[in-house]
Amino acid sequence: MNIKGRKMKKILLLVVLSVFTGGYVLLGQTVVITGTVTSSVEAEGPVSGAAVVAKGTTLGTLTNADGKYSIAVPQSVTTLVFSFIGMKKVEVEISGRNVIDLVMEPDLLGLDEVVVTALGVSRERKSLGYAVQDIKEDVIERAGNSDLSAALQGKLAGIDIKQSSGMPGASSQIVIRGARSFTGNNTPLYVIDGMPIASTADIQAGAGGDFSVAGDGVTGTDIANRAVDINPNDIESINILKGQAAAALYGIRASNGVVIITTKSGRGNPMGKPIISFTHTSAFSEVSRTPDYQSTWAQGNYGAFVPNLSFSWGPKIVDLPDDPVYGGNANGHPGQYRVPQLEEAQLENPWVTPEISNGWKDFFGTGYSVSNSLSASQATETGNFSLGLSQTSQNGIAPSTGMDRWNGKASTERKLNPNFNVGFTANFSHTNIDKLPSANDAALNGAYASPRHYNLKDWPYAVPGDPYDQIYFRSLTFDNPYWAAEHNVFNEKTDRFFGTGYINYAGTLSEGMRVRLKYQIGTDLYTTHYTDIFEFGHRDLTGEIDNYGITSRTLNSLFTFNYDWNINDDLNFNLMLGNEFNHDFLKTYSESGEVFNFGGWPHIQNANTVTANESKNQYRTIGTFGSISADWRSMIFLSATGRYDIVSSMPRGNRSFFYPSASLGFVVSELGNLQSSEWLSFAKLRFSYAEVGQAGQYLENYYTKPNYSGGFWSGEPITYPIGGINSYIPNNVHYDPNLKPQNTKSYEAGTELKFFNNRLGIDYTYSRQNVVDQIFAVPLAGSTGASQLVINGGKLHTVSHEVILYLVPVSTSGFTWDINVNFSKLTNIVDELAEGVESIFLGGFVTPQVRAGIGTTYPVIYGTTYDRDADGNIIVEDIPGAFNHGMPRPGEPGVIGTVSPDFILGGSSTFSYRNWSLNAVVEWKNGGQMYSGSNGLLYLYGLAKPTEDRESTFIVDGVKPDGTPNDIVRGGPNDPDAIQDLYTNILTNIDEFYIYENSFVKLREVSLRYKTAKKLFGSAGLGITAFARNFLLWTTLPNFDPESTQGNTNMGGSFERFSMPQTSSVGFSVDLTF
Amino acid sequence: MRKALKIFLAALLTILWSCSEDLMDKINENVNDPTNIDSRLIITDAMTSTAFSVLGSDLAFYSSIYAEHNAGIFGQFYNAEIRASEPISSTTYNNSWVSVYNNLYNLKVIREKCAEGGSEEGNYHTLGIAQILTVVNLATLTDLMGDVPWSQALQPGGIFTPPLDNQAAIYAEITGLLDDAIANLEQESVFPSLDEQDLVYGGNTEGWTMLAYGLKARYAMRLSLRTPAYNDVITFADQSFTEPDEQAVYSYNGATTTSPFYRIFTDRNYFAASQSLLNKLEERNDPRVDIFWMPHPDGSSDDLIFAPNGTPNQGQDFYSVSAISNPTAPTYLMSYHEVEFLKAEAYARLNQIPAAETALRNAIIAAFGKENIGLTEEEADAYFEDEVLSRFNADPVSEIMNQKYIAFFEEESIEAYNDIRRLRAMGEDVIELENPKNTTQFPLRFTYGSSDVTTNQNVRGAYGDGSYVFTENVWWAGGTR
């Protein structure tokens, strides 16, 4: 930290201290009141941890394990307020009493439920003028997921959660109400215990170790996003601020919504009693789908056996012994054929009898995941603490994939006196992930597409005596997956600390007026080291190594001032003012080595060409904000906020922006004649408007070191310095000096209805986000001499419909049945792009690729179409004698697929009977398409099941150029090459052939839980859960799981090519509480 | 409340102090990259990229398929071979398109720095070299693609959709740039020599001047259909290279820099030995048969297997491959043998046969002595006497062009492809090609890059659906654009 920074910290500290000296409110004469709080539900007995507050002051206490409390209050206080989560709030007049016992009623409507909103402000749920949705720990932990985003799938409305694969540590994306940025970050801000933390990946998949560029998503490995460091077991609750109005106080970082996570702190524990709990979870996983392969044809080309070709367009496997070159029938090995790879492996007998193998099934094994957590917590009258340690180990279904994660956590809060309290939370994590690459670098190519007769698993993958000389069934543009799993390394390791400390003052100015001042300072520190090693012998070449990494340090200081005024029984007023200071410092490095001298020492020292790079970046955001809110008769709730942000990353003069928001909540059911309704328990209307922006990154145009990777090249054919000589060229991304922040205007309206004493509830929200002045790197025409210009250049909008429906069909004293349904329909439309720009590249190949395009939903898949007539019929070639006679022809490049689903529906159902509960979560994604490279390539390779019949004639569905229906018969015994030509020379060049709808219905979770009644033995409680995840799958996508795709960026979920597969798991967990 | 107000004011002051524009500028300062740099450090990569990315890579690879130096037997090269989509697709040459314009932009930055009023005014030698490199990039582009954006190109953020300039105008510009370059290289300069930053000539301006004259000869010859000027060709060529040591080559060290044809073999393995080129060598008992090719190192045959042009089987590791694609095989900005071939052709066309014969002999000796061929002058002489001379006497131009065609295997395939198109346009189809697709689908030119086709309506209009590549010649080959 520089001197200025240190000075600033000091000043801040002074400011804070000055707040707290002299802010002490002296108390007058006091009376002590004691009593016991019990629940009206017989089995529950005393209520422990209920809050008892002297109304109009900040004085309060909690009930102990026996429900007893004791509170000293000034004589001026006339009323005590009792509250407890899940119970109705009660106000009791003291009327001179010293003992007040109380029976609390369960709050079936949840009206008094308090939710944490922006910047740590707690609000009663009913007061909100915008949609929020929260999830409690039991729902997160139910199916033993070690990945947070997976644990949320199917449980939230308006939110699209995309997982890239079932590989341990695989990236996933949470997108709330669609995208606001074409190429930038569309994931929400994560705030844990008040500290905003990094949740995205620092580097894009396919960026080749360069942190500053966009990745194509089709080379190298997936990169985990930083939410992977969070242990779901530490979480007490998650609250999602979906709309911009809800998140407005967070300013520019909140345009994608906010995920507010509260970790377990011991706060809600029974008073005084230490609680120690231990949880063990084991899960076993398998690949979720196995493709259907043809099982007749051997490797080769046009019916001939070619033992080093990727194609399986050879002879019938049973006919291999007849092959003129490799067959054994004429060579003294009847019924057998010679395998040149076995000769290469110097086996004495290279002759084998034809057999069928399944490279896919053989390669993927059973994954095992185990996690253990231990935690201790205690709540006392003067505070609470919690300590936790957990460890998760996962072995993936593919060899050499896995994750190890350690999480440690400590938090404590302490009341210093009636006005002051302090606290801190500290989290440590260590994450170690081993991965395998996909797409262009996919070792899995062989697992997906090895010829059926080739025994990939058992036949040697290297020459004896030279482990770096690979043996493979095809050319080494891809590595043998077994060799790759043994020798190549793709690892990422992260050590992370984040936490906050705070000091809080609460005091009473006069009756009905309270103030609260809070200063919090926090940090999020982590270092990630990535290692990508292609060992000597990779692609039959000399290998390469990339070490790269990032150190990120965020300092966040937050000061808030709150003023509450109960003007009278009907009218309340709240004012909040605050300041936030956020500074990020990032340092990245990369070391690349090419050309190893020899195998077995995959180290940068063994590389003959070494290049290195580093970069340092800083970002500062300073926000000043305020909100005012007022409510009248618990019926009308008004709120307005404003935030003024100044950011460092924009050009001088365009650094500051102001964002307002306003919301209204109207509890209709408080109206006189509705109050007495038998069937309508609660009804509320919500309206809100908000503006939030996103800043871009402006830099003065600069020079950079030339880069020669990409195109046809694997690795870099030219690296500077060349013989000690360097060179620098104008960077091909230019920056518009007039860059201004992009702005999102958001409108939201919704209603919340509860019927029949809360047995049925519906929450519907409509929202529309208009994003203007979208900042992105506009692709320039190559002839301008640069490739991109960072500019305000686009407009898009999102319309979302979210419905949450819950129903309790049965509720008796022993048995309950709950149903919860979340429906989301999100439409994301690109309205406008900068002049001359028709679309923007998000990822993929030269063709096909994922793009954002004008007038279409976001994103789309772009590539070579089929040549079609005006009616959309596929036109076939009509050139008798030509190889493509009667076959489709490639059309112009265009949109070949739209990614967005029509809707996503998640449903869960829970049956509870005494100590048992049975839960199931189903998710249905309807509509939407993806590029399934693996499906298309199974045809190219001649392995897809439909290529089994190669002897019948066929007519391609379409029309001839003259418009008449196609009647050209191809194939059959006299035209044996036609079927292969169709797949290897025609359809493989038409990207549209690779597009599939990927609707699916998945049984995400099923869990059965048994929890013993309290005090099973001594004070111990035991819970046992059995669960299954991703079990039943119905999908329109053939052969593969639709949730197996490339990329950790905005192309995620839409592009697949030898991607890591998804898994299905079963497991159990045991939890013990003392 | 008053206290709270005080605190708030204090906090406000702190905030204002911690976010002044100057401080924010400092925070946003780019400490990782320079915002200004001397031209000597820029021009080095203009040379590397011109050699590797423009002359050495994709354009040369596809030229070598259409000129039948190599046969494409897998992936994109196979598609180009069988004329499936690649020749008409705008994505095929996009990487090269972008590389050429990036180079031209870098060179424009250098030219502006070194020009009058620039920060390095008077840096004549760097200016001259930048002008020559500009010509190499621009001419390569227009030769392959015809009318291209030029006069209004290279203004990123200024002009988003540069219009096309016609090829005749661009050729006039090329001549002017070369004359300027020669004049600039003759000037005295107070700026230090480029020395080792010059990866072609090590700062030797005479080499660059000879290259400029060689290029003048090449481009004068290119316009033979429009404005024959064979005496000019000879005049220019005479001021160019006089021996192989003087030629303009970009060398690769095989470690941090690798030859593109070698690299495309190791990284993609998409090429096979061409039957049609073999036929020309076999006709002439050319000793280079054993040097040009080898069986595929991962293949199962020890014999040379040649791919039939236009109809190979798609599959790797089967056919034989080039044996001269080695890690250090150079890229020629212009070779000495090309200069001699140009002279030979010009003399032959002027019917000065003995002079043509001398030039042809020199050219063949130089071609035999290329560093990845390694045949001696004696071997070249013997070949010339036994095989070439009689053919030369029968049809001088035909033999000169066929010898040039063979000599250009494989690094100079772009020039081979340019020659083929020029000869066809002049009605002298003397280099026999065998791809059966050529009857209807010989690519007369390369498509524009998709980077412009998708963002620049001027280029998109000219591109249409891409099928023009089979029907429309470039201007110097008799076309209109």
Coordinates of N, CA, C and O in Angstrom, one line a residue, chain A residues 8 11 15 19 301 308-309 475 540-541 579 609 615-618 620 622 646 648-649 652-653 655 697-698 701-703 706 708 711-714 717-720 722 725-730 734 780-786 836 838 846 984-985 989, chain B residues 7 15 18-19 21-23 25 27-28 30 32-34 37 41-42 45 48-49 52-53 57-58 77-79 91 95 101-102 105-106 109 153-156 159 162 196-197 256-258 263 266-268 298 313-317 451-452 454-455 460:
Chain A
M8 N -4.9 7.6 4.2 CA -6.3 7.6 4.1 C -7.0 6.6 5.2 O -8.0 7.0 5.7
I11 N -7.1 8.4 8.4 CA -8.2 9.4 8.5 C -9.5 8.7 8.7 O -10.3 9.1 9.6
V15 N -12.1 9.2 11.8 CA -13.5 9.6 11.7 C -14.4 8.6 12.5 O -15.3 9.0 13.2
V19 N -16.8 9.2 16.0 CA -18.2 8.9 16.0 C -18.5 8.3 17.4 O -19.6 8.6 18.0
N301 N -11.4 -45.8 -44.4 CA -11.9 -44.9 -45.3 C -12.5 -45.6 -46.5 O -11.9 -46.5 -47.1
N308 N -4.6 -45.9 -39.1 CA -4.2 -44.7 -38.3 C -5.1 -43.5 -38.7 O -4.6 -42.4 -38.6
L309 N -6.3 -43.8 -39.0 CA -7.2 -42.7 -39.4 C -8.3 -42.5 -38.4 O -8.7 -43.5 -37.7
S475 N -3.8 -40.0 -36.0 CA -2.7 -39.1 -36.0 C -2.8 -38.3 -34.7 O -3.9 -38.1 -34.1
D540 N 3.0 -35.6 -30.6 CA 4.2 -36.1 -31.3 C 5.2 -35.0 -31.4 O 6.1 -35.0 -32.2
L541 N 5.1 -33.9 -30.5 CA 6.0 -32.8 -30.6 C 6.7 -32.8 -29.2 O 6.8 -33.7 -28.5
N579 N -21.0 5.6 2.9 CA -19.9 5.8 2.0 C -19.2 4.4 1.8 O -19.0 3.7 2.8
T609 N 12.4 -22.6 -25.2 CA 12.0 -21.2 -25.5 C 11.1 -20.8 -24.3 O 10.1 -21.4 -24.1
S615 N 1.6 -8.4 -15.2 CA 0.9 -7.1 -15.3 C 0.3 -6.7 -14.0 O 0.0 -7.6 -13.2
K616 N 0.2 -5.5 -13.7 CA -0.3 -5.0 -12.5 C -1.4 -4.0 -12.8 O -1.3 -3.1 -13.7
N617 N -2.5 -4.1 -12.1 CA -3.7 -3.3 -12.4 C -4.3 -2.9 -11.1 O -4.3 -3.7 -10.1
Q618 N -4.9 -1.7 -11.0 CA -5.6 -1.3 -9.8 C -6.9 -0.7 -10.3 O -7.0 -0.1 -11.3
R620 N -10.3 1.5 -8.4 CA -10.9 2.1 -7.2 C -12.3 2.5 -7.5 O -12.5 3.1 -8.6
I622 N -15.4 4.6 -5.5 CA -15.9 5.3 -4.3 C -17.3 5.6 -4.4 O -17.7 6.3 -5.4
I646 N -17.8 7.0 -8.1 CA -16.6 7.5 -8.9 C -15.7 6.3 -9.1 O -15.4 5.6 -8.2
S648 N -12.2 4.6 -11.1 CA -10.9 4.9 -11.6 C -10.7 4.5 -13.1 O -9.9 5.0 -13.8
S649 N -11.5 3.5 -13.5 CA -11.2 2.8 -14.8 C -11.8 3.5 -16.0 O -11.7 3.0 -17.1
R652 N -10.9 10.3 -17.8 CA -11.0 11.6 -17.0 C -12.2 12.3 -17.5 O -12.5 12.5 -18.7
G653 N -13.0 12.8 -16.6 CA -14.2 13.6 -17.0 C -15.4 12.7 -17.1 O -16.6 13.2 -17.0
R655 N -15.9 9.9 -15.1 CA -15.7 8.9 -14.0 C -16.8 8.8 -13.0 O -16.8 7.8 -12.2
Q697 N -13.5 -0.4 -19.0 CA -12.0 -0.2 -18.8 C -11.5 0.7 -19.9 O -11.5 0.2 -21.1
Y698 N -11.1 1.9 -19.6 CA -10.5 2.7 -20.6 C -8.9 2.8 -20.3 O -8.5 2.8 -19.2
N701 N -4.2 4.4 -25.7 CA -3.7 3.5 -26.7 C -2.3 3.1 -26.5 O -1.5 4.0 -26.1
Y702 N -1.9 1.9 -26.6 CA -0.6 1.5 -26.2 C 0.1 0.5 -27.2 O -0.6 0.0 -28.1
Y703 N 1.3 0.3 -27.0 CA 2.1 -0.7 -27.8 C 2.2 -2.0 -27.1 O 2.2 -2.0 -25.8
P706 N 4.2 -8.5 -30.0 CA 3.4 -9.2 -31.0 C 3.2 -10.7 -30.5 O 4.0 -11.2 -29.7
Y708 N 1.8 -14.5 -31.9 CA 1.6 -15.3 -33.1 C 0.8 -16.5 -32.9 O 0.8 -17.4 -33.7
G711 N -5.1 -19.1 -35.1 CA -5.1 -19.6 -36.5 C -4.8 -21.1 -36.5 O -5.3 -21.9 -35.7
F712 N -4.0 -21.5 -37.4 CA -3.6 -22.9 -37.6 C -2.7 -23.4 -36.5 O -2.4 -24.6 -36.4
W713 N -2.1 -22.5 -35.7 CA -1.0 -22.9 -34.9 C -1.4 -23.4 -33.5 O -2.3 -22.8 -32.9
S714 N -0.7 -24.4 -33.1 CA -0.8 -24.8 -31.7 C 0.5 -24.3 -31.1 O 1.5 -24.5 -31.6
P717 N 4.3 -20.0 -33.0 CA 5.4 -20.3 -33.9 C 6.5 -19.3 -33.9 O 7.7 -19.6 -34.3
I718 N 6.2 -18.1 -33.4 CA 7.2 -17.0 -33.3 C 7.1 -16.4 -31.9 O 6.0 -16.1 -31.5
T719 N 8.2 -16.4 -31.2 CA 8.1 -15.7 -29.9 C 9.3 -14.8 -29.8 O 10.4 -15.1 -30.1
Y720 N 8.9 -13.6 -29.3 CA 10.0 -12.6 -29.0 C 10.4 -12.8 -27.6 O 9.7 -13.2 -26.8
I722 N 13.5 -12.4 -30.4 CA 14.1 -13.3 -31.4 C 15.6 -13.1 -31.3 O 16.1 -12.0 -31.7
I725 N 16.4 -9.9 -29.7 CA 15.8 -8.7 -30.3 C 14.3 -8.7 -30.0 O 13.6 -9.7 -30.2
N726 N 13.8 -7.6 -29.5 CA 12.4 -7.4 -29.2 C 11.7 -6.5 -30.2 O 12.4 -5.7 -30.9
S727 N 10.4 -6.5 -30.2 CA 9.7 -5.5 -31.0 C 8.3 -5.3 -30.4 O 7.8 -6.2 -29.7
Y728 N 7.8 -4.1 -30.7 CA 6.5 -3.8 -30.1 C 5.6 -3.2 -31.2 O 6.1 -2.4 -32.0
I729 N 4.4 -3.5 -31.2 CA 3.5 -3.0 -32.2 C 2.3 -2.3 -31.6 O 1.9 -2.6 -30.4
P730 N 1.6 -1.5 -32.3 CA 0.4 -0.8 -31.8 C -0.6 -1.9 -31.4 O -0.9 -2.9 -32.1
H734 N -8.2 -0.6 -29.6 CA -8.1 0.8 -29.4 C -9.2 1.2 -28.4 O -10.2 0.5 -28.3
L780 N -13.7 -4.2 -35.3 CA -13.5 -3.3 -36.4 C -13.3 -4.1 -37.7 O -12.7 -5.2 -37.7
A781 N -13.6 -3.5 -38.8 CA -13.2 -4.1 -40.1 C -11.7 -4.2 -40.1 O -11.0 -3.2 -39.7
G782 N -11.1 -5.3 -40.5 CA -9.7 -5.5 -40.5 C -9.0 -4.4 -41.3 O -7.9 -4.0 -40.9
S783 N -9.6 -3.8 -42.3 CA -9.0 -2.8 -43.1 C -8.8 -1.5 -42.4 O -8.1 -0.6 -42.9
T784 N -9.3 -1.4 -41.2 CA -9.1 -0.2 -40.4 C -7.7 -0.2 -39.7 O -7.3 0.7 -39.2
G785 N -7.1 -1.4 -39.8 CA -5.8 -1.6 -39.2 C -5.8 -2.0 -37.7 O -4.8 -2.3 -37.1
A786 N -7.0 -2.0 -37.1 CA -7.1 -2.5 -35.7 C -8.2 -3.5 -35.7 O -9.0 -3.6 -36.6
G836 N -22.1 -0.4 -38.4 CA -21.2 -1.3 -39.0 C -21.0 -2.6 -38.3 O -20.3 -3.5 -38.8
E838 N -22.5 -6.0 -37.0 CA -23.7 -6.8 -37.1 C -23.8 -7.8 -36.0 O -24.8 -8.3 -35.6
V846 N -13.6 -20.0 -35.9 CA -13.8 -19.0 -37.0 C -15.3 -19.3 -37.4 O -16.0 -18.4 -37.6
T984 N -18.6 -37.0 -44.4 CA -17.2 -36.6 -44.2 C -16.9 -35.4 -45.1 O -16.0 -34.6 -44.9
N985 N -17.7 -35.2 -46.2 CA -17.3 -34.1 -47.1 C -18.4 -33.1 -47.3 O -18.2 -32.0 -47.8
N989 N -19.1 -29.8 -43.3 CA -18.8 -28.4 -43.6 C -20.0 -27.5 -43.4 O -20.0 -26.3 -43.8
Chain B
I7 N -19.3 14.4 11.4 CA -18.6 13.2 10.9 C -18.8 13.0 9.4 O -17.9 12.7 8.7
I15 N -13.4 11.4 1.2 CA -13.8 10.9 -0.1 C -13.3 11.7 -1.2 O -12.7 11.2 -2.2
S18 N -9.7 11.2 -1.8 CA -9.3 9.9 -2.3 C -9.8 9.6 -3.7 O -9.7 8.5 -4.2
C19 N -10.5 10.6 -4.3 CA -10.9 10.3 -5.7 C -10.7 11.5 -6.6 O -11.5 11.6 -7.6
E21 N -9.3 13.6 -9.7 CA -9.0 13.0 -11.0 C -7.6 12.6 -11.2 O -7.3 11.6 -11.8
D22 N -6.7 13.4 -10.6 CA -5.3 13.1 -10.8 C -4.9 11.8 -10.1 O -4.2 11.0 -10.7
L23 N -5.5 11.6 -9.0 CA -5.2 10.3 -8.3 C -5.8 9.2 -9.1 O -5.2 8.1 -9.2
D25 N -6.4 9.1 -12.2 CA -5.5 8.9 -13.4 C -4.4 8.0 -13.1 O -4.0 7.1 -13.8
I27 N -4.1 5.8 -10.6 CA -4.6 4.5 -10.4 C -4.8 3.7 -11.7 O -4.5 2.6 -11.8
N28 N -5.4 4.4 -12.6 CA -5.7 3.8 -13.9 C -4.5 3.8 -14.9 O -4.7 3.3 -16.0
N30 N -1.6 2.8 -17.1 CA -1.1 1.5 -17.6 C 0.3 1.3 -17.4 O 1.1 1.9 -18.1
N32 N 1.9 -1.4 -17.6 CA 2.3 -2.7 -18.2 C 2.7 -2.5 -19.7 O 3.4 -3.4 -20.2
D33 N 2.3 -1.4 -20.3 CA 2.6 -1.3 -21.7 C 3.0 0.2 -22.0 O 2.4 1.1 -21.4
P34 N 3.9 0.4 -22.9 CA 4.3 1.8 -23.3 C 3.3 2.4 -24.2 O 2.6 1.7 -25.0
I37 N 6.7 4.6 -28.6 CA 7.9 3.8 -28.8 C 8.6 4.2 -30.1 O 7.9 4.6 -31.0
L41 N 11.9 0.0 -33.0 CA 11.4 -1.2 -32.3 C 10.1 -1.7 -32.9 O 9.6 -2.8 -32.5
I42 N 9.5 -0.9 -33.7 CA 8.2 -1.3 -34.3 C 8.5 -2.1 -35.6 O 7.9 -3.1 -35.9
D45 N 9.0 -6.0 -36.1 CA 7.9 -7.0 -36.3 C 7.2 -6.8 -37.6 O 6.6 -7.8 -38.1
T48 N 9.0 -9.3 -39.5 CA 8.7 -10.7 -39.1 C 7.3 -11.1 -39.5 O 7.0 -12.2 -40.1
S49 N 6.3 -10.2 -39.3 CA 5.0 -10.5 -39.7 C 4.8 -10.6 -41.2 O 4.0 -11.4 -41.7
F52 N 6.4 -14.0 -41.9 CA 5.8 -15.2 -41.4 C 4.3 -15.2 -41.7 O 3.7 -16.2 -42.2
S53 N 3.6 -14.2 -41.3 CA 2.1 -14.2 -41.4 C 1.5 -13.9 -42.8 O 0.5 -14.4 -43.1
S57 N 2.6 -17.9 -44.5 CA 1.6 -18.8 -43.9 C 0.4 -19.0 -44.8 O 0.5 -19.4 -46.0
D58 N -0.8 -18.7 -44.3 CA -2.1 -19.1 -44.9 C -2.1 -18.8 -46.4 O -2.5 -19.7 -47.2
F77 N -7.5 -27.7 -45.8 CA -6.8 -27.8 -47.0 C -7.4 -28.8 -48.0 O -7.3 -28.7 -49.2
Y78 N -8.0 -29.9 -47.4 CA -8.7 -30.8 -48.2 C -9.9 -30.2 -48.9 O -10.1 -30.4 -50.1
N79 N -10.6 -29.4 -48.1 CA -11.7 -28.7 -48.7 C -11.3 -27.7 -49.8 O -12.0 -27.6 -50.8
T91 N -14.1 -16.6 -44.5 CA -13.3 -16.9 -43.4 C -11.9 -17.5 -43.7 O -11.0 -17.4 -42.9
N95 N -7.5 -14.5 -41.4 CA -6.3 -14.3 -40.6 C -5.3 -13.5 -41.3 O -4.6 -12.6 -40.8
Y101 N -3.4 -6.0 -42.9 CA -3.8 -4.6 -42.5 C -3.1 -4.2 -41.2 O -2.8 -3.0 -41.0
N102 N -3.0 -5.1 -40.3 CA -2.2 -4.8 -39.1 C -0.8 -4.3 -39.4 O -0.3 -3.3 -38.9
Y105 N -0.9 -1.0 -41.0 CA -1.1 0.1 -39.9 C 0.2 0.4 -39.2 O 0.6 1.5 -39.0
N106 N 0.9 -0.7 -38.8 CA 2.2 -0.5 -38.1 C 3.1 0.3 -38.9 O 3.8 1.2 -38.4
V109 N 2.2 3.9 -39.0 CA 2.6 4.6 -37.8 C 4.1 5.0 -38.0 O 4.5 6.1 -37.7
A153 N -8.3 3.4 -45.8 CA -8.1 2.3 -44.8 C -7.2 2.9 -43.6 O -6.7 4.0 -43.7
L154 N -7.0 2.1 -42.6 CA -6.0 2.3 -41.6 C -6.3 3.6 -40.8 O -5.5 4.3 -40.4
Q155 N -7.6 3.8 -40.5 CA -8.0 4.9 -39.6 C -9.0 4.3 -38.5 O -10.1 4.6 -38.5
P156 N -8.4 3.5 -37.6 CA -9.3 2.9 -36.6 C -10.0 3.9 -35.8 O -9.4 4.9 -35.3
I159 N -12.5 6.1 -39.7 CA -13.4 5.6 -40.8 C -13.7 4.1 -40.5 O -12.7 3.3 -40.5
P162 N -14.0 1.6 -44.7 CA -13.3 2.1 -45.9 C -13.7 1.5 -47.2 O -14.0 0.3 -47.3
E196 N 20.8 -4.7 -35.7 CA 20.1 -6.0 -35.5 C 18.6 -5.9 -35.4 O 18.0 -7.0 -35.4
Q197 N 18.1 -4.7 -35.3 CA 16.6 -4.7 -35.3 C 16.1 -5.0 -36.7 O 14.9 -5.3 -36.9
T256 N 13.0 -20.1 -31.4 CA 11.9 -19.1 -31.1 C 11.2 -18.7 -32.4 O 10.1 -18.1 -32.3
T257 N 11.7 -19.0 -33.5 CA 11.0 -18.7 -34.8 C 11.1 -20.0 -35.6 O 12.2 -20.6 -35.7
T258 N 10.0 -20.4 -36.2 CA 10.0 -21.6 -37.0 C 9.3 -21.4 -38.3 O 8.4 -20.6 -38.4
R263 N 6.0 -25.7 -39.7 CA 5.1 -25.6 -38.6 C 3.7 -26.1 -39.0 O 3.0 -26.7 -38.2
T266 N 3.9 -29.8 -38.6 CA 3.8 -30.4 -37.3 C 2.5 -30.1 -36.6 O 2.0 -30.9 -35.8
D267 N 1.9 -28.9 -36.8 CA 0.7 -28.6 -36.1 C -0.5 -29.1 -36.7 O -1.5 -29.3 -36.1
R268 N -0.6 -29.3 -38.1 CA -1.8 -29.7 -38.7 C -1.7 -30.9 -39.6 O -2.7 -31.7 -39.7
D298 N 5.0 -40.8 -40.1 CA 4.2 -41.6 -39.3 C 3.4 -42.6 -40.2 O 2.5 -43.3 -39.7
N313 N -7.7 -39.0 -51.2 CA -8.6 -39.5 -50.0 C -8.3 -38.6 -48.9 O -7.1 -38.2 -48.6
Q314 N -9.3 -38.2 -48.2 CA -9.1 -37.4 -47.0 C -8.5 -38.3 -45.9 O -9.2 -39.2 -45.4
G315 N -7.3 -38.0 -45.4 CA -6.8 -38.9 -44.4 C -5.3 -38.5 -44.2 O -4.6 -38.2 -45.2
Q316 N -4.9 -38.5 -42.9 CA -3.5 -38.0 -42.6 C -2.6 -39.2 -42.6 O -3.0 -40.4 -42.5
D317 N -1.3 -38.9 -42.6 CA -0.2 -39.9 -42.4 C -0.1 -40.9 -43.6 O 0.7 -41.8 -43.4
S451 N -13.6 -10.4 -41.6 CA -13.6 -9.3 -40.7 C -14.2 -8.0 -41.4 O -14.9 -7.3 -40.8
D452 N -13.9 -7.9 -42.7 CA -14.5 -6.8 -43.4 C -15.9 -7.2 -44.0 O -16.8 -6.3 -44.0
T454 N -18.1 -8.9 -42.8 CA -19.2 -8.8 -41.8 C -19.4 -7.3 -41.3 O -20.4 -7.0 -40.7
T455 N -18.4 -6.4 -41.4 CA -18.6 -5.1 -40.8 C -18.5 -4.0 -41.8 O -18.8 -2.8 -41.4
R460 N -18.5 -6.0 -48.3 CA -19.5 -7.1 -48.4 C -20.1 -7.0 -49.8 O -20.4 -8.1 -50.4

